[in-house]
Amino acid sequence: MVKLSVVIPTYMEAENIGLLLVRLRDTLESIDHEVIVVDDDSPDGTADIAEEYGRWYRNVRVIRRTGVRGLASAIIEGISKAYGSYIVVMDADMQHPPELIPTMLAKAEDGYDVVVASRYVRGGGVSRWSIGRRIVSRLATLIARIAIPRVRVLRDPLSGFFLFRKGILEGVSIDPESCKILVEIVAKARDVRIYELPYRFQPRYRGRSKLGLMEWIRYVKHILRLSEYRILKFAIIGVTGIIVNLSILALLINYLPVWISGLIAIETSILSNFIANDLWTFSSRRSKHSMARRMIEYHGAVAIGAVINYSVLVGLTYLGINPIIANMVGILLGFIANYVLSEIVVWG
Ligand code: GDD
Ligand code: MN
């Protein structure tokens, strides 16, 4: 049993892997460790170069995969072949400074199960990122933290640089279709102590990022799966609520004045949505506080959603946008507010 396994997925990193291995060797000299490079048959010869360095740096093992490609599956394979009590996952392109590893390991030995090198805690950051990239990264991070309760303790759940005690994976089945392995681990492992260590995400040393649109699609699917598709259930119930509202109104309008039938229709649809979400969407999260409190808070969430819907409708229409389009945007933003408040407040 070695103390630490360093898992490095690689695809087309021939210009980077050598320098990384040199830096790792210098940094980890006094630590009992192994390095596992998982290469997906890179045409630029990354695996050959890693093997060559391995003749001098004996701790290196190279796993060559053929006929498959994928960052997450390469990491999973590396983890499954690791002998270390602790495992650290990192990129091959020097964006994750290996000099941080001893500090991460020390934190783990202090009793933390997962130590995340974090861009989004005080002292951390990113180097040379455009404003667009910063926003996309923050948004993606926010989505994970809203949709998956266990991930909320993490400021940087999408970090690709993290260390964990291998033992926490016992009894945990890592979905081979995962995208973000850290999110997968934190969402599934029980009672883990997590520490976030600030660091600055470095510019890539050589070459280009391999993660494109497909990776984003995988990401969305992964988050949906881990959140048990709650946002979709919530949306389906939202639509049934409209049907309830319209049917009640159509029925009552024959007997009662519109201002009463309208109120009853709205309140009935809010209540039916609440009950459906309580029994279905959030069925596993009913114990946090009392039903009465959830119901009151749900009314608050609906009210805030309605105010947002209305303000967007009026605001965008004043800006010259077609009111129907403005209202569609308003409905969407109101829906998002309603869902987010339901996740983090009502059933939070
Ligand atoms: N084996 C294998 N197969 N490795 C891959 C593949 C693949 O299909 N695709 C990418 N890699 C390797 C790269 O060679 C690199 O070592 C590492 O995975 C990360 O890939 P990059 O292409 O450098 O990704 P990035 O810099 O855009 O994204 C990184 O930072 C993000 C944080 O902003 C990754 O670490 C992400 O996981 C992380 O979220
Ligand atoms: Mn990278």
PDB file of N, CA and C in Angstrom, residues 114-165:
ATOM      1  N   VAL A 114     -11.806  14.864   2.206  1.00  0.00           N
ATOM      2  CA  VAL A 114     -11.653  15.423   0.862  1.00  0.00           C
ATOM      3  C   VAL A 114     -10.997  16.793   1.003  1.00  0.00           C
ATOM      4  N   VAL A 115      -9.938  17.022   0.272  1.00  0.00           N
ATOM      5  CA  VAL A 115      -9.299  18.334   0.274  1.00  0.00           C
ATOM      6  C   VAL A 115      -9.340  18.850  -1.167  1.00  0.00           C
ATOM      7  N   VAL A 116     -10.032  19.964  -1.345  1.00  0.00           N
ATOM      8  CA  VAL A 116     -10.225  20.507  -2.685  1.00  0.00           C
ATOM      9  C   VAL A 116      -9.327  21.716  -2.878  1.00  0.00           C
ATOM     10  N   ALA A 117      -8.542  21.729  -3.939  1.00  0.00           N
ATOM     11  CA  ALA A 117      -7.818  22.940  -4.312  1.00  0.00           C
ATOM     12  C   ALA A 117      -8.858  23.863  -4.952  1.00  0.00           C
ATOM     13  N   SER A 118      -9.092  25.007  -4.301  1.00  0.00           N
ATOM     14  CA  SER A 118     -10.287  25.784  -4.632  1.00  0.00           C
ATOM     15  C   SER A 118      -9.950  27.161  -5.191  1.00  0.00           C
ATOM     16  N   ARG A 119     -10.612  27.482  -6.302  1.00  0.00           N
ATOM     17  CA  ARG A 119     -10.441  28.809  -6.891  1.00  0.00           C
ATOM     18  C   ARG A 119     -11.311  29.833  -6.189  1.00  0.00           C
ATOM     19  N   TYR A 120     -12.366  29.353  -5.522  1.00  0.00           N
ATOM     20  CA  TYR A 120     -13.399  30.283  -5.071  1.00  0.00           C
ATOM     21  C   TYR A 120     -13.499  30.449  -3.565  1.00  0.00           C
ATOM     22  N   VAL A 121     -12.416  30.152  -2.850  1.00  0.00           N
ATOM     23  CA  VAL A 121     -12.347  30.589  -1.459  1.00  0.00           C
ATOM     24  C   VAL A 121     -11.313  31.707  -1.388  1.00  0.00           C
ATOM     25  N   ARG A 122     -11.375  32.460  -0.275  1.00  0.00           N
ATOM     26  CA  ARG A 122     -10.482  33.618  -0.137  1.00  0.00           C
ATOM     27  C   ARG A 122      -9.019  33.198  -0.332  1.00  0.00           C
ATOM     28  N   GLY A 123      -8.353  33.935  -1.192  1.00  0.00           N
ATOM     29  CA  GLY A 123      -6.953  33.606  -1.474  1.00  0.00           C
ATOM     30  C   GLY A 123      -6.788  32.830  -2.771  1.00  0.00           C
ATOM     31  N   GLY A 124      -7.907  32.290  -3.286  1.00  0.00           N
ATOM     32  CA  GLY A 124      -7.847  31.549  -4.545  1.00  0.00           C
ATOM     33  C   GLY A 124      -8.211  32.438  -5.718  1.00  0.00           C
ATOM     34  N   GLY A 125      -8.123  31.881  -6.916  1.00  0.00           N
ATOM     35  CA  GLY A 125      -8.499  32.675  -8.087  1.00  0.00           C
ATOM     36  C   GLY A 125      -8.138  31.984  -9.382  1.00  0.00           C
ATOM     37  N   VAL A 126      -8.353  32.726 -10.461  1.00  0.00           N
ATOM     38  CA  VAL A 126      -7.991  32.195 -11.777  1.00  0.00           C
ATOM     39  C   VAL A 126      -7.092  33.217 -12.460  1.00  0.00           C
ATOM     40  N   SER A 127      -6.182  32.732 -13.272  1.00  0.00           N
ATOM     41  CA  SER A 127      -5.288  33.636 -13.985  1.00  0.00           C
ATOM     42  C   SER A 127      -5.742  33.747 -15.424  1.00  0.00           C
ATOM     43  N   ARG A 128      -5.750  34.967 -15.930  1.00  0.00           N
ATOM     44  CA  ARG A 128      -5.991  35.238 -17.351  1.00  0.00           C
ATOM     45  C   ARG A 128      -7.238  34.574 -17.895  1.00  0.00           C
ATOM     46  N   TRP A 129      -8.344  34.769 -17.240  1.00  0.00           N
ATOM     47  CA  TRP A 129      -9.602  34.277 -17.793  1.00  0.00           C
ATOM     48  C   TRP A 129     -10.413  35.459 -18.279  1.00  0.00           C
ATOM     49  N   SER A 130     -11.060  35.289 -19.453  1.00  0.00           N
ATOM     50  CA  SER A 130     -11.925  36.352 -19.947  1.00  0.00           C
ATOM     51  C   SER A 130     -13.142  36.447 -19.029  1.00  0.00           C
ATOM     52  N   ILE A 131     -13.810  37.591 -19.081  1.00  0.00           N
ATOM     53  CA  ILE A 131     -14.973  37.802 -18.236  1.00  0.00           C
ATOM     54  C   ILE A 131     -16.052  36.761 -18.562  1.00  0.00           C
ATOM     55  N   GLY A 132     -16.167  36.422 -19.858  1.00  0.00           N
ATOM     56  CA  GLY A 132     -17.158  35.420 -20.268  1.00  0.00           C
ATOM     57  C   GLY A 132     -16.894  34.073 -19.622  1.00  0.00           C
ATOM     58  N   ARG A 133     -15.637  33.650 -19.638  1.00  0.00           N
ATOM     59  CA  ARG A 133     -15.294  32.364 -19.053  1.00  0.00           C
ATOM     60  C   ARG A 133     -15.535  32.355 -17.547  1.00  0.00           C
ATOM     61  N   ARG A 134     -15.230  33.510 -16.913  1.00  0.00           N
ATOM     62  CA  ARG A 134     -15.476  33.603 -15.467  1.00  0.00           C
ATOM     63  C   ARG A 134     -16.959  33.427 -15.155  1.00  0.00           C
ATOM     64  N   ILE A 135     -17.805  34.096 -15.957  1.00  0.00           N
ATOM     65  CA  ILE A 135     -19.244  34.031 -15.698  1.00  0.00           C
ATOM     66  C   ILE A 135     -19.766  32.613 -15.897  1.00  0.00           C
ATOM     67  N   VAL A 136     -19.341  31.976 -17.010  1.00  0.00           N
ATOM     68  CA  VAL A 136     -19.805  30.614 -17.277  1.00  0.00           C
ATOM     69  C   VAL A 136     -19.392  29.673 -16.141  1.00  0.00           C
ATOM     70  N   SER A 137     -18.152  29.817 -15.679  1.00  0.00           N
ATOM     71  CA  SER A 137     -17.668  28.951 -14.608  1.00  0.00           C
ATOM     72  C   SER A 137     -18.454  29.171 -13.318  1.00  0.00           C
ATOM     73  N   ARG A 138     -18.720  30.444 -13.005  1.00  0.00           N
ATOM     74  CA  ARG A 138     -19.485  30.755 -11.787  1.00  0.00           C
ATOM     75  C   ARG A 138     -20.907  30.222 -11.875  1.00  0.00           C
ATOM     76  N   LEU A 139     -21.497  30.384 -13.057  1.00  0.00           N
ATOM     77  CA  LEU A 139     -22.876  29.913 -13.245  1.00  0.00           C
ATOM     78  C   LEU A 139     -22.957  28.394 -13.098  1.00  0.00           C
ATOM     79  N   ALA A 140     -22.022  27.705 -13.749  1.00  0.00           N
ATOM     80  CA  ALA A 140     -22.022  26.242 -13.674  1.00  0.00           C
ATOM     81  C   ALA A 140     -21.832  25.785 -12.226  1.00  0.00           C
ATOM     82  N   THR A 141     -20.980  26.504 -11.503  1.00  0.00           N
ATOM     83  CA  THR A 141     -20.746  26.186 -10.095  1.00  0.00           C
ATOM     84  C   THR A 141     -22.022  26.385  -9.278  1.00  0.00           C
ATOM     85  N   LEU A 142     -22.688  27.508  -9.545  1.00  0.00           N
ATOM     86  CA  LEU A 142     -23.913  27.840  -8.825  1.00  0.00           C
ATOM     87  C   LEU A 142     -24.988  26.767  -9.053  1.00  0.00           C
ATOM     88  N   ILE A 143     -25.106  26.328 -10.308  1.00  0.00           N
ATOM     89  CA  ILE A 143     -26.114  25.321 -10.637  1.00  0.00           C
ATOM     90  C   ILE A 143     -25.892  24.049  -9.817  1.00  0.00           C
ATOM     91  N   ALA A 144     -24.645  23.605  -9.758  1.00  0.00           N
ATOM     92  CA  ALA A 144     -24.357  22.389  -8.982  1.00  0.00           C
ATOM     93  C   ALA A 144     -24.719  22.592  -7.525  1.00  0.00           C
ATOM     94  N   ARG A 145     -24.408  23.777  -6.991  1.00  0.00           N
ATOM     95  CA  ARG A 145     -24.640  24.012  -5.567  1.00  0.00           C
ATOM     96  C   ARG A 145     -26.125  24.149  -5.245  1.00  0.00           C
ATOM     97  N   ILE A 146     -26.907  24.625  -6.195  1.00  0.00           N
ATOM     98  CA  ILE A 146     -28.350  24.723  -5.952  1.00  0.00           C
ATOM     99  C   ILE A 146     -28.999  23.354  -6.073  1.00  0.00           C
ATOM    100  N   ALA A 147     -28.623  22.616  -7.125  1.00  0.00           N
ATOM    101  CA  ALA A 147     -29.352  21.387  -7.453  1.00  0.00           C
ATOM    102  C   ALA A 147     -29.003  20.208  -6.549  1.00  0.00           C
ATOM    103  N   ILE A 148     -27.796  20.213  -5.954  1.00  0.00           N
ATOM    104  CA  ILE A 148     -27.371  19.043  -5.185  1.00  0.00           C
ATOM    105  C   ILE A 148     -27.014  19.472  -3.759  1.00  0.00           C
ATOM    106  N   PRO A 149     -27.903  19.223  -2.807  1.00  0.00           N
ATOM    107  CA  PRO A 149     -27.703  19.741  -1.457  1.00  0.00           C
ATOM    108  C   PRO A 149     -26.334  19.437  -0.849  1.00  0.00           C
ATOM    109  N   ARG A 150     -25.838  18.216  -1.035  1.00  0.00           N
ATOM    110  CA  ARG A 150     -24.559  17.870  -0.395  1.00  0.00           C
ATOM    111  C   ARG A 150     -23.389  18.651  -0.950  1.00  0.00           C
ATOM    112  N   VAL A 151     -23.569  19.215  -2.132  1.00  0.00           N
ATOM    113  CA  VAL A 151     -22.476  19.942  -2.781  1.00  0.00           C
ATOM    114  C   VAL A 151     -22.426  21.392  -2.287  1.00  0.00           C
ATOM    115  N   ARG A 152     -23.481  21.799  -1.547  1.00  0.00           N
ATOM    116  CA  ARG A 152     -23.573  23.216  -1.163  1.00  0.00           C
ATOM    117  C   ARG A 152     -22.463  23.678  -0.251  1.00  0.00           C
ATOM    118  N   VAL A 153     -21.851  22.758   0.498  1.00  0.00           N
ATOM    119  CA  VAL A 153     -20.763  23.175   1.388  1.00  0.00           C
ATOM    120  C   VAL A 153     -19.530  23.591   0.597  1.00  0.00           C
ATOM    121  N   LEU A 154     -19.469  23.198  -0.663  1.00  0.00           N
ATOM    122  CA  LEU A 154     -18.274  23.465  -1.472  1.00  0.00           C
ATOM    123  C   LEU A 154     -18.392  24.769  -2.243  1.00  0.00           C
ATOM    124  N   ARG A 155     -17.345  25.582  -2.185  1.00  0.00           N
ATOM    125  CA  ARG A 155     -17.336  26.804  -2.988  1.00  0.00           C
ATOM    126  C   ARG A 155     -16.916  26.502  -4.423  1.00  0.00           C
ATOM    127  N   ASP A 156     -16.088  25.472  -4.590  1.00  0.00           N
ATOM    128  CA  ASP A 156     -15.585  25.163  -5.930  1.00  0.00           C
ATOM    129  C   ASP A 156     -15.749  23.677  -6.266  1.00  0.00           C
ATOM    130  N   PRO A 157     -17.024  23.246  -6.382  1.00  0.00           N
ATOM    131  CA  PRO A 157     -17.254  21.813  -6.639  1.00  0.00           C
ATOM    132  C   PRO A 157     -16.749  21.350  -8.001  1.00  0.00           C
ATOM    133  N   LEU A 158     -16.540  22.271  -8.930  1.00  0.00           N
ATOM    134  CA  LEU A 158     -16.110  21.858 -10.267  1.00  0.00           C
ATOM    135  C   LEU A 158     -14.586  21.814 -10.408  1.00  0.00           C
ATOM    136  N   SER A 159     -13.899  22.015  -9.304  1.00  0.00           N
ATOM    137  CA  SER A 159     -12.445  21.947  -9.366  1.00  0.00           C
ATOM    138  C   SER A 159     -12.014  20.585  -9.890  1.00  0.00           C
ATOM    139  N   GLY A 160     -11.010  20.597 -10.757  1.00  0.00           N
ATOM    140  CA  GLY A 160     -10.475  19.335 -11.261  1.00  0.00           C
ATOM    141  C   GLY A 160      -9.261  18.881 -10.460  1.00  0.00           C
ATOM    142  N   PHE A 161      -8.965  19.593  -9.369  1.00  0.00           N
ATOM    143  CA  PHE A 161      -7.757  19.341  -8.564  1.00  0.00           C
ATOM    144  C   PHE A 161      -8.190  19.081  -7.128  1.00  0.00           C
ATOM    145  N   PHE A 162      -8.157  17.807  -6.720  1.00  0.00           N
ATOM    146  CA  PHE A 162      -8.640  17.468  -5.380  1.00  0.00           C
ATOM    147  C   PHE A 162      -7.989  16.184  -4.891  1.00  0.00           C
ATOM    148  N   LEU A 163      -7.983  16.049  -3.578  1.00  0.00           N
ATOM    149  CA  LEU A 163      -7.377  14.887  -2.943  1.00  0.00           C
ATOM    150  C   LEU A 163      -8.423  14.261  -2.025  1.00  0.00           C
ATOM    151  N   PHE A 164      -8.444  12.953  -1.951  1.00  0.00           N
ATOM    152  CA  PHE A 164      -9.398  12.320  -1.023  1.00  0.00           C
ATOM    153  C   PHE A 164      -8.832  11.018  -0.478  1.00  0.00           C
ATOM    154  N   ARG A 165      -9.398  10.618   0.653  1.00  0.00           N
ATOM    155  CA  ARG A 165      -9.040   9.346   1.265  1.00  0.00           C
ATOM    156  C   ARG A 165      -9.785   8.259   0.504  1.00  0.00           C
TER     157      ARG A 165
END
